[in-house]
Amino acid sequence: MTRLPRWADLVLVPLISLLLAGIISALVILAIGQSPSEALKTMVIGAVGSPYAWGYTLYYATSFIFTGLAVTVAFHASLFNIGGEGQAQLGGLGVALVCLSLPWPHWTLALPAAMVGAAVFGAAWAAIPAYLQARRGSHIVITTIMFNYIGAALIIYMLVNVLRPPGQMDPATARFPEGTKLPTLHEIPGLGLIFNKQVPANVTFFVALIACWLIWLLLWRTRLGYEIRAFGKSEKAAIYAGIRPVRITMIAMLISGALAGLMSINNVMGESERLLQNSAEGAGFIGIAVALMGRNHPVGVFLAAILFGFLFQGGAELGLWTSIPIELRTVVQGLVILFTGALDHMVRMLLGFFFRPRPLGVA
């Protein structure tokens, strides 16, 4: 396959993949007798047409940033972590236990503690598949998928039998103390002029931005990051250079699981303010597409997370204000994932014809 220029690889390939996904989506909308232009207009207005819409788009994007970074770190070590969904749910359990354990006086104290709880529980859930991969040779994809289901069952058991308050039928924990309430963007000085109090996006968005910078710093400016990337490029060369596979596998998966677990400070602590069943809402799986589309770079992950936040919020508005079924949002997301992930090489191959070096003497 012809090697593409870096700008084409980073910009042109994702744009063409999105364009193809958009064309196929438009054809699907036409096939069910609806107007693609009306659908696009509804999605754009619903996702970025007002501060309220932006608030929801940024809320979803915050969750996708964490799960996208989780997949990114593992991917650089040549590990395909499919278990972000389960790790995020277990991270929610960590957040709930921390928030319910003490009468926190202020969110500035509760947030760091909840972050530790979320990261520890997410990392612990990733540690078992990591150990099985490193020591027993079990395939990380299979084990992390299985742990998603085990994690979901564990959360249901905890919510129904352990954490559910007496007399409550809803499988959920009690509401967190008032001191754990995170400020929304409306309550942050300066942003209150833009966003209203109905938006769920909260201070966690800035934590996600800091996480992007820290992961970039880790992967490209530290010795550990170099070891992770070297191991991912060539395990044999890494071993020859003295890098221990078990150590790198465990560290990469622990960081990955911790990042996935951190997602829960956005939805569990920031939005619902209690732990609910299926709190991750599929963000762990969407993180895979976010990382693939973002080329496994923190900047790319951030941009891809904004796009998927747009699709999530715009798709919800589509189901609310038009007769187009809300399930079409899943179809559009699936097409974006298909073209940016599975069919990525097809787009590269097509572009290769345009960037192929021409023989000397040919005008």
Short mmCIF file of C-alpha atoms in Angstrom, two decimals:
data_model
loop_
_atom_site.label_atom_id
_atom_site.label_comp_id
_atom_site.label_asym_id
_atom_site.label_seq_id
_atom_site.Cartn_x
_atom_site.Cartn_y
_atom_site.Cartn_z
CA MET A 1 0.00 0.00 0.00
CA THR A 2 1.31 3.47 -0.92
CA ARG A 3 2.48 5.46 2.11
CA LEU A 4 0.37 8.62 2.42
CA PRO A 5 1.74 12.03 3.44
CA ARG A 6 1.21 12.72 7.14
CA TRP A 7 -1.32 15.49 6.50
CA ALA A 8 -3.35 13.17 4.28
CA ASP A 9 -3.22 10.41 6.89
CA LEU A 10 -4.31 12.70 9.72
CA VAL A 11 -6.84 14.93 7.93
CA LEU A 12 -7.86 13.62 4.52
CA VAL A 13 -8.54 9.98 5.45
CA PRO A 14 -10.89 10.82 8.39
CA LEU A 15 -12.70 13.47 6.33
CA ILE A 16 -13.31 11.11 3.41
CA SER A 17 -14.39 8.35 5.81
CA LEU A 18 -16.89 10.75 7.39
CA LEU A 19 -18.11 11.85 3.96
CA LEU A 20 -18.71 8.25 2.91
CA ALA A 21 -20.53 7.53 6.18
CA GLY A 22 -22.65 10.64 5.60
CA ILE A 23 -23.54 9.59 2.05
CA ILE A 24 -24.59 6.10 3.13
CA SER A 25 -26.57 7.57 6.05
CA ALA A 26 -28.37 9.92 3.64
CA LEU A 27 -29.28 6.97 1.43
CA VAL A 28 -30.65 5.09 4.45
CA ILE A 29 -32.77 8.12 5.41
CA LEU A 30 -34.04 8.38 1.84
CA ALA A 31 -34.87 4.67 1.85
CA ILE A 32 -37.21 5.12 4.84
CA GLY A 33 -38.95 8.02 3.09
CA GLN A 34 -37.43 10.92 5.05
CA SER A 35 -35.46 13.99 4.02
CA PRO A 36 -31.67 13.84 4.60
CA SER A 37 -31.35 17.64 4.54
CA GLU A 38 -34.05 18.01 7.19
CA ALA A 39 -32.36 15.33 9.30
CA LEU A 40 -28.98 17.08 9.01
CA LYS A 41 -30.51 20.44 9.90
CA THR A 42 -32.22 18.97 12.98
CA MET A 43 -28.99 17.31 14.12
CA VAL A 44 -26.88 20.45 13.66
CA ILE A 45 -29.35 22.72 15.46
CA GLY A 46 -29.92 20.11 18.17
CA ALA A 47 -26.22 19.52 18.82
CA VAL A 48 -24.52 22.89 18.31
CA GLY A 49 -27.30 25.37 17.59
CA SER A 50 -27.62 26.78 21.12
CA PRO A 51 -25.72 26.87 24.44
CA TYR A 52 -28.16 24.23 25.72
CA ALA A 53 -27.27 21.96 22.79
CA TRP A 54 -23.54 22.60 23.25
CA GLY A 55 -23.89 21.74 26.93
CA TYR A 56 -25.19 18.28 26.13
CA THR A 57 -22.68 17.74 23.30
CA LEU A 58 -19.79 18.59 25.63
CA TYR A 59 -21.27 16.36 28.35
CA TYR A 60 -21.26 13.33 26.04
CA ALA A 61 -17.86 14.30 24.61
CA THR A 62 -16.36 14.35 28.12
CA SER A 63 -17.26 10.69 28.64
CA PHE A 64 -15.93 9.75 25.19
CA ILE A 65 -12.61 11.54 25.84
CA PHE A 66 -11.93 9.33 28.87
CA THR A 67 -12.87 6.07 27.15
CA GLY A 68 -11.06 7.10 23.94
CA LEU A 69 -7.87 7.78 25.91
CA ALA A 70 -8.28 4.40 27.64
CA VAL A 71 -8.29 2.59 24.29
CA THR A 72 -5.41 4.76 23.04
CA VAL A 73 -3.00 3.89 25.85
CA ALA A 74 -3.66 0.16 25.50
CA PHE A 75 -3.45 0.34 21.71
CA HIS A 76 0.06 1.85 21.84
CA ALA A 77 1.13 -1.26 23.74
CA SER A 78 -0.50 -3.40 21.03
CA LEU A 79 -3.36 -4.30 23.38
CA PHE A 80 -6.96 -3.97 22.16
CA ASN A 81 -8.91 -3.12 25.30
CA ILE A 82 -12.58 -3.83 24.53
CA GLY A 83 -13.46 -3.76 28.21
CA GLY A 84 -13.90 -0.01 28.67
CA GLU A 85 -17.63 -0.45 29.24
CA GLY A 86 -17.16 -2.77 32.21
CA GLN A 87 -14.23 -0.77 33.59
CA ALA A 88 -16.34 2.41 33.41
CA GLN A 89 -19.20 0.72 35.29
CA LEU A 90 -16.84 -0.52 37.99
CA GLY A 91 -15.38 2.99 38.15
CA GLY A 92 -18.91 4.18 38.87
CA LEU A 93 -19.04 1.75 41.79
CA GLY A 94 -15.82 3.28 43.12
CA VAL A 95 -17.28 6.79 42.80
CA ALA A 96 -20.48 5.74 44.58
CA LEU A 97 -18.63 4.11 47.49
CA VAL A 98 -16.43 7.18 47.96
CA CYS A 99 -19.29 9.68 47.71
CA LEU A 100 -21.55 7.74 50.08
CA SER A 101 -18.84 6.97 52.63
CA LEU A 102 -18.51 10.49 54.09
CA PRO A 103 -20.60 13.67 54.44
CA TRP A 104 -18.32 15.60 52.10
CA PRO A 105 -18.31 19.32 52.96
CA HIS A 106 -17.35 20.57 49.46
CA TRP A 107 -16.97 19.20 45.94
CA THR A 108 -13.30 20.30 45.78
CA LEU A 109 -12.56 17.63 48.40
CA ALA A 110 -14.99 15.03 47.07
CA LEU A 111 -13.85 15.19 43.43
CA PRO A 112 -10.18 14.15 43.96
CA ALA A 113 -11.29 11.34 46.27
CA ALA A 114 -13.93 10.17 43.78
CA MET A 115 -11.34 10.27 41.00
CA VAL A 116 -9.07 7.99 43.02
CA GLY A 117 -11.99 5.63 43.68
CA ALA A 118 -12.99 5.57 40.01
CA ALA A 119 -9.43 5.03 38.79
CA VAL A 120 -8.66 2.29 41.33
CA PHE A 121 -11.84 0.31 40.58
CA GLY A 122 -11.43 0.72 36.81
CA ALA A 123 -7.77 -0.31 36.96
CA ALA A 124 -8.54 -3.27 39.21
CA TRP A 125 -11.15 -4.54 36.73
CA ALA A 126 -8.60 -4.23 33.90
CA ALA A 127 -5.86 -5.89 35.91
CA ILE A 128 -7.36 -9.39 35.69
CA PRO A 129 -7.49 -9.58 31.86
CA ALA A 130 -4.05 -7.94 31.79
CA TYR A 131 -2.61 -10.62 34.08
CA LEU A 132 -4.25 -13.40 32.06
CA GLN A 133 -2.74 -11.93 28.88
CA ALA A 134 0.71 -11.33 30.34
CA ARG A 135 1.12 -14.58 32.29
CA ARG A 136 -1.24 -17.11 30.71
CA GLY A 137 -1.39 -15.92 27.09
CA SER A 138 -5.17 -15.41 27.13
CA HIS A 139 -6.31 -13.10 24.34
CA ILE A 140 -7.02 -9.65 25.75
CA VAL A 141 -9.95 -9.05 23.38
CA ILE A 142 -11.82 -12.15 24.52
CA THR A 143 -11.20 -11.64 28.23
CA THR A 144 -12.09 -7.92 28.24
CA ILE A 145 -15.35 -8.64 26.37
CA MET A 146 -16.23 -11.30 28.93
CA PHE A 147 -15.42 -8.93 31.78
CA ASN A 148 -17.89 -6.41 30.40
CA TYR A 149 -20.71 -8.87 31.03
CA ILE A 150 -19.32 -9.99 34.39
CA GLY A 151 -19.00 -6.33 35.43
CA ALA A 152 -22.60 -5.58 34.41
CA ALA A 153 -23.86 -8.57 36.41
CA LEU A 154 -21.78 -7.52 39.43
CA ILE A 155 -23.17 -3.98 39.33
CA ILE A 156 -26.76 -5.29 39.18
CA TYR A 157 -26.09 -7.54 42.17
CA MET A 158 -24.56 -4.66 44.15
CA LEU A 159 -27.40 -2.29 43.31
CA VAL A 160 -30.18 -4.77 44.08
CA ASN A 161 -28.75 -6.53 47.13
CA VAL A 162 -26.19 -4.26 48.76
CA LEU A 163 -26.40 -0.56 47.85
CA ARG A 164 -30.17 -0.11 47.31
CA PRO A 165 -31.68 1.92 50.18
CA PRO A 166 -34.40 0.15 52.26
CA GLY A 167 -37.90 0.63 50.83
CA GLN A 168 -36.68 1.69 47.40
CA MET A 169 -37.70 -0.38 44.37
CA ASP A 170 -35.38 1.31 41.89
CA PRO A 171 -32.05 -0.59 41.54
CA ALA A 172 -29.87 2.42 42.32
CA THR A 173 -27.87 3.83 45.20
CA ALA A 174 -29.05 6.65 47.42
CA ARG A 175 -28.47 10.16 46.11
CA PHE A 176 -24.99 11.46 46.93
CA PRO A 177 -24.56 14.12 49.67
CA GLU A 178 -24.98 17.76 48.64
CA GLY A 179 -21.26 18.38 49.15
CA THR A 180 -20.37 16.09 46.24
CA LYS A 181 -22.40 18.07 43.67
CA LEU A 182 -20.08 19.15 40.86
CA PRO A 183 -20.56 22.64 39.39
CA THR A 184 -22.01 22.67 35.89
CA LEU A 185 -20.60 24.95 33.21
CA HIS A 186 -23.36 27.42 34.11
CA GLU A 187 -21.93 27.74 37.63
CA ILE A 188 -18.33 28.33 36.54
CA PRO A 189 -17.41 32.05 36.52
CA GLY A 190 -17.34 33.43 32.98
CA LEU A 191 -19.19 30.48 31.44
CA GLY A 192 -22.41 31.33 33.26
CA LEU A 193 -23.02 34.02 30.63
CA ILE A 194 -23.04 31.36 27.90
CA PHE A 195 -24.57 28.21 29.38
CA ASN A 196 -27.82 27.91 31.33
CA LYS A 197 -28.39 25.78 34.42
CA GLN A 198 -30.08 22.98 32.46
CA VAL A 199 -26.87 21.73 30.81
CA PRO A 200 -25.34 18.59 32.36
CA ALA A 201 -21.76 19.40 31.21
CA ASN A 202 -19.74 20.07 34.33
CA VAL A 203 -16.27 20.71 35.63
CA THR A 204 -15.29 17.18 34.61
CA PHE A 205 -14.86 18.49 31.06
CA PHE A 206 -11.72 20.34 32.20
CA VAL A 207 -10.47 17.21 33.97
CA ALA A 208 -10.82 15.40 30.62
CA LEU A 209 -8.78 18.11 28.87
CA ILE A 210 -6.05 17.77 31.51
CA ALA A 211 -6.14 13.99 31.00
CA CYS A 212 -5.52 14.51 27.26
CA TRP A 213 -2.43 16.59 28.03
CA LEU A 214 -1.15 14.14 30.66
CA ILE A 215 -1.54 11.15 28.32
CA TRP A 216 0.33 13.02 25.55
CA LEU A 217 3.04 13.83 28.10
CA LEU A 218 3.17 10.19 29.23
CA LEU A 219 3.33 8.62 25.78
CA TRP A 220 5.68 11.03 24.00
CA ARG A 221 7.74 12.68 26.74
CA THR A 222 8.52 9.97 29.28
CA ARG A 223 10.62 6.82 29.34
CA LEU A 224 7.59 4.71 30.30
CA GLY A 225 5.68 6.06 27.30
CA TYR A 226 8.59 5.22 25.02
CA GLU A 227 8.66 1.68 26.43
CA ILE A 228 4.92 1.29 25.88
CA ARG A 229 5.18 2.46 22.25
CA ALA A 230 8.31 0.40 21.59
CA PHE A 231 6.61 -2.71 22.96
CA GLY A 232 3.58 -2.01 20.78
CA LYS A 233 5.69 -1.60 17.65
CA SER A 234 7.79 -4.74 18.09
CA GLU A 235 7.65 -7.06 21.10
CA LYS A 236 10.83 -8.90 20.05
CA ALA A 237 12.81 -5.68 19.65
CA ALA A 238 11.46 -4.40 22.97
CA ILE A 239 12.55 -7.57 24.76
CA TYR A 240 15.99 -7.31 23.12
CA ALA A 241 16.20 -3.73 24.48
CA GLY A 242 15.48 -4.96 28.00
CA ILE A 243 11.80 -4.08 28.21
CA ARG A 244 9.83 -6.64 30.23
CA PRO A 245 6.57 -7.65 28.47
CA VAL A 246 4.67 -8.54 31.66
CA ARG A 247 5.48 -5.19 33.27
CA ILE A 248 4.50 -3.13 30.23
CA THR A 249 1.31 -5.14 29.64
CA MET A 250 0.20 -4.69 33.24
CA ILE A 251 1.09 -0.97 33.39
CA ALA A 252 -0.59 -0.14 30.06
CA MET A 253 -3.80 -1.97 30.99
CA LEU A 254 -3.87 -0.47 34.51
CA ILE A 255 -3.61 3.05 33.05
CA SER A 256 -6.20 2.15 30.42
CA GLY A 257 -8.64 0.78 33.01
CA ALA A 258 -8.10 3.79 35.29
CA LEU A 259 -8.95 6.18 32.44
CA ALA A 260 -12.10 4.21 31.59
CA GLY A 261 -13.09 4.25 35.26
CA LEU A 262 -12.58 8.03 35.44
CA MET A 263 -15.41 8.44 32.95
CA SER A 264 -17.84 7.85 35.81
CA ILE A 265 -17.01 11.14 37.55
CA ASN A 266 -18.81 12.79 34.63
CA ASN A 267 -22.03 10.76 34.49
CA VAL A 268 -22.33 9.16 37.94
CA MET A 269 -21.05 12.02 40.09
CA GLY A 270 -21.68 14.98 37.80
CA GLU A 271 -25.00 14.18 36.15
CA SER A 272 -27.11 11.49 37.88
CA GLU A 273 -25.52 12.05 41.34
CA ARG A 274 -26.11 8.38 42.17
CA LEU A 275 -25.10 5.04 40.66
CA LEU A 276 -27.65 3.60 38.25
CA GLN A 277 -27.81 0.39 36.28
CA ASN A 278 -25.92 0.61 32.94
CA SER A 279 -24.45 3.96 33.94
CA ALA A 280 -21.78 3.85 31.19
CA GLU A 281 -24.49 3.95 28.48
CA GLY A 282 -22.25 2.43 25.82
CA ALA A 283 -19.50 5.04 26.14
CA GLY A 284 -16.94 2.29 26.67
CA PHE A 285 -17.65 0.86 23.22
CA ILE A 286 -17.82 4.28 21.56
CA GLY A 287 -14.36 4.98 22.98
CA ILE A 288 -12.99 2.36 20.58
CA ALA A 289 -14.30 4.32 17.58
CA VAL A 290 -13.11 7.59 19.11
CA ALA A 291 -9.58 6.24 19.50
CA LEU A 292 -9.53 4.76 15.99
CA MET A 293 -10.80 7.94 14.41
CA GLY A 294 -8.47 10.07 16.53
CA ARG A 295 -5.50 8.05 15.28
CA ASN A 296 -4.70 7.12 18.89
CA HIS A 297 -3.40 10.61 19.65
CA PRO A 298 -4.87 12.69 22.51
CA VAL A 299 -5.58 15.65 20.20
CA GLY A 300 -7.31 13.37 17.71
CA VAL A 301 -9.23 11.70 20.54
CA PHE A 302 -10.49 15.09 21.71
CA LEU A 303 -11.71 16.07 18.22
CA ALA A 304 -13.29 12.65 17.60
CA ALA A 305 -15.02 12.79 21.01
CA ILE A 306 -16.58 16.15 20.06
CA LEU A 307 -17.82 14.60 16.79
CA PHE A 308 -19.37 11.61 18.57
CA GLY A 309 -20.85 13.98 21.16
CA PHE A 310 -22.44 15.80 18.23
CA LEU A 311 -23.80 12.53 16.83
CA PHE A 312 -25.15 11.44 20.23
CA GLN A 313 -26.90 14.70 21.05
CA GLY A 314 -27.95 15.41 17.44
CA GLY A 315 -29.34 11.88 17.13
CA ALA A 316 -31.40 12.32 20.29
CA GLU A 317 -32.89 15.53 18.87
CA LEU A 318 -33.59 13.67 15.65
CA GLY A 319 -35.77 11.18 17.48
CA LEU A 320 -37.43 13.95 19.50
CA TRP A 321 -38.41 16.44 16.78
CA THR A 322 -38.84 14.32 13.65
CA SER A 323 -40.59 11.10 12.73
CA ILE A 324 -37.20 9.55 12.01
CA PRO A 325 -36.69 6.73 14.56
CA ILE A 326 -34.06 7.41 17.20
CA GLU A 327 -32.48 4.08 16.32
CA LEU A 328 -31.14 5.82 13.20
CA ARG A 329 -28.62 7.49 15.51
CA THR A 330 -27.14 4.06 16.14
CA VAL A 331 -27.07 3.40 12.40
CA VAL A 332 -25.17 6.66 11.74
CA GLN A 333 -22.73 5.93 14.57
CA GLY A 334 -22.24 2.43 13.24
CA LEU A 335 -21.50 3.73 9.76
CA VAL A 336 -18.98 6.24 11.14
CA ILE A 337 -17.30 3.44 13.10
CA LEU A 338 -17.38 1.18 10.04
CA PHE A 339 -15.74 3.70 7.74
CA THR A 340 -13.27 5.16 10.25
CA GLY A 341 -12.28 1.78 11.63
CA ALA A 342 -12.95 -1.34 9.61
CA LEU A 343 -12.88 0.31 6.16
CA ASP A 344 -10.07 2.72 6.98
CA HIS A 345 -7.63 0.74 4.85
CA MET A 346 -10.02 0.86 1.89
CA VAL A 347 -9.95 4.68 1.96
CA ARG A 348 -6.15 4.66 2.26
CA MET A 349 -5.88 2.27 -0.67
CA LEU A 350 -8.06 4.52 -2.85
CA LEU A 351 -6.08 7.60 -1.88
CA GLY A 352 -2.86 5.72 -2.62
CA PHE A 353 -3.57 5.99 -6.35
CA PHE A 354 -3.37 9.79 -6.11
CA PHE A 355 -0.22 9.88 -3.97
CA ARG A 356 1.70 7.12 -5.79
CA PRO A 357 5.15 8.38 -6.95
CA ARG A 358 5.21 8.92 -10.70
CA PRO A 359 8.07 7.48 -12.79
CA LEU A 360 10.73 9.97 -13.89
CA GLY A 361 10.07 11.46 -17.34
CA VAL A 362 6.28 11.24 -16.99
CA ALA A 363 4.68 14.68 -17.34
#
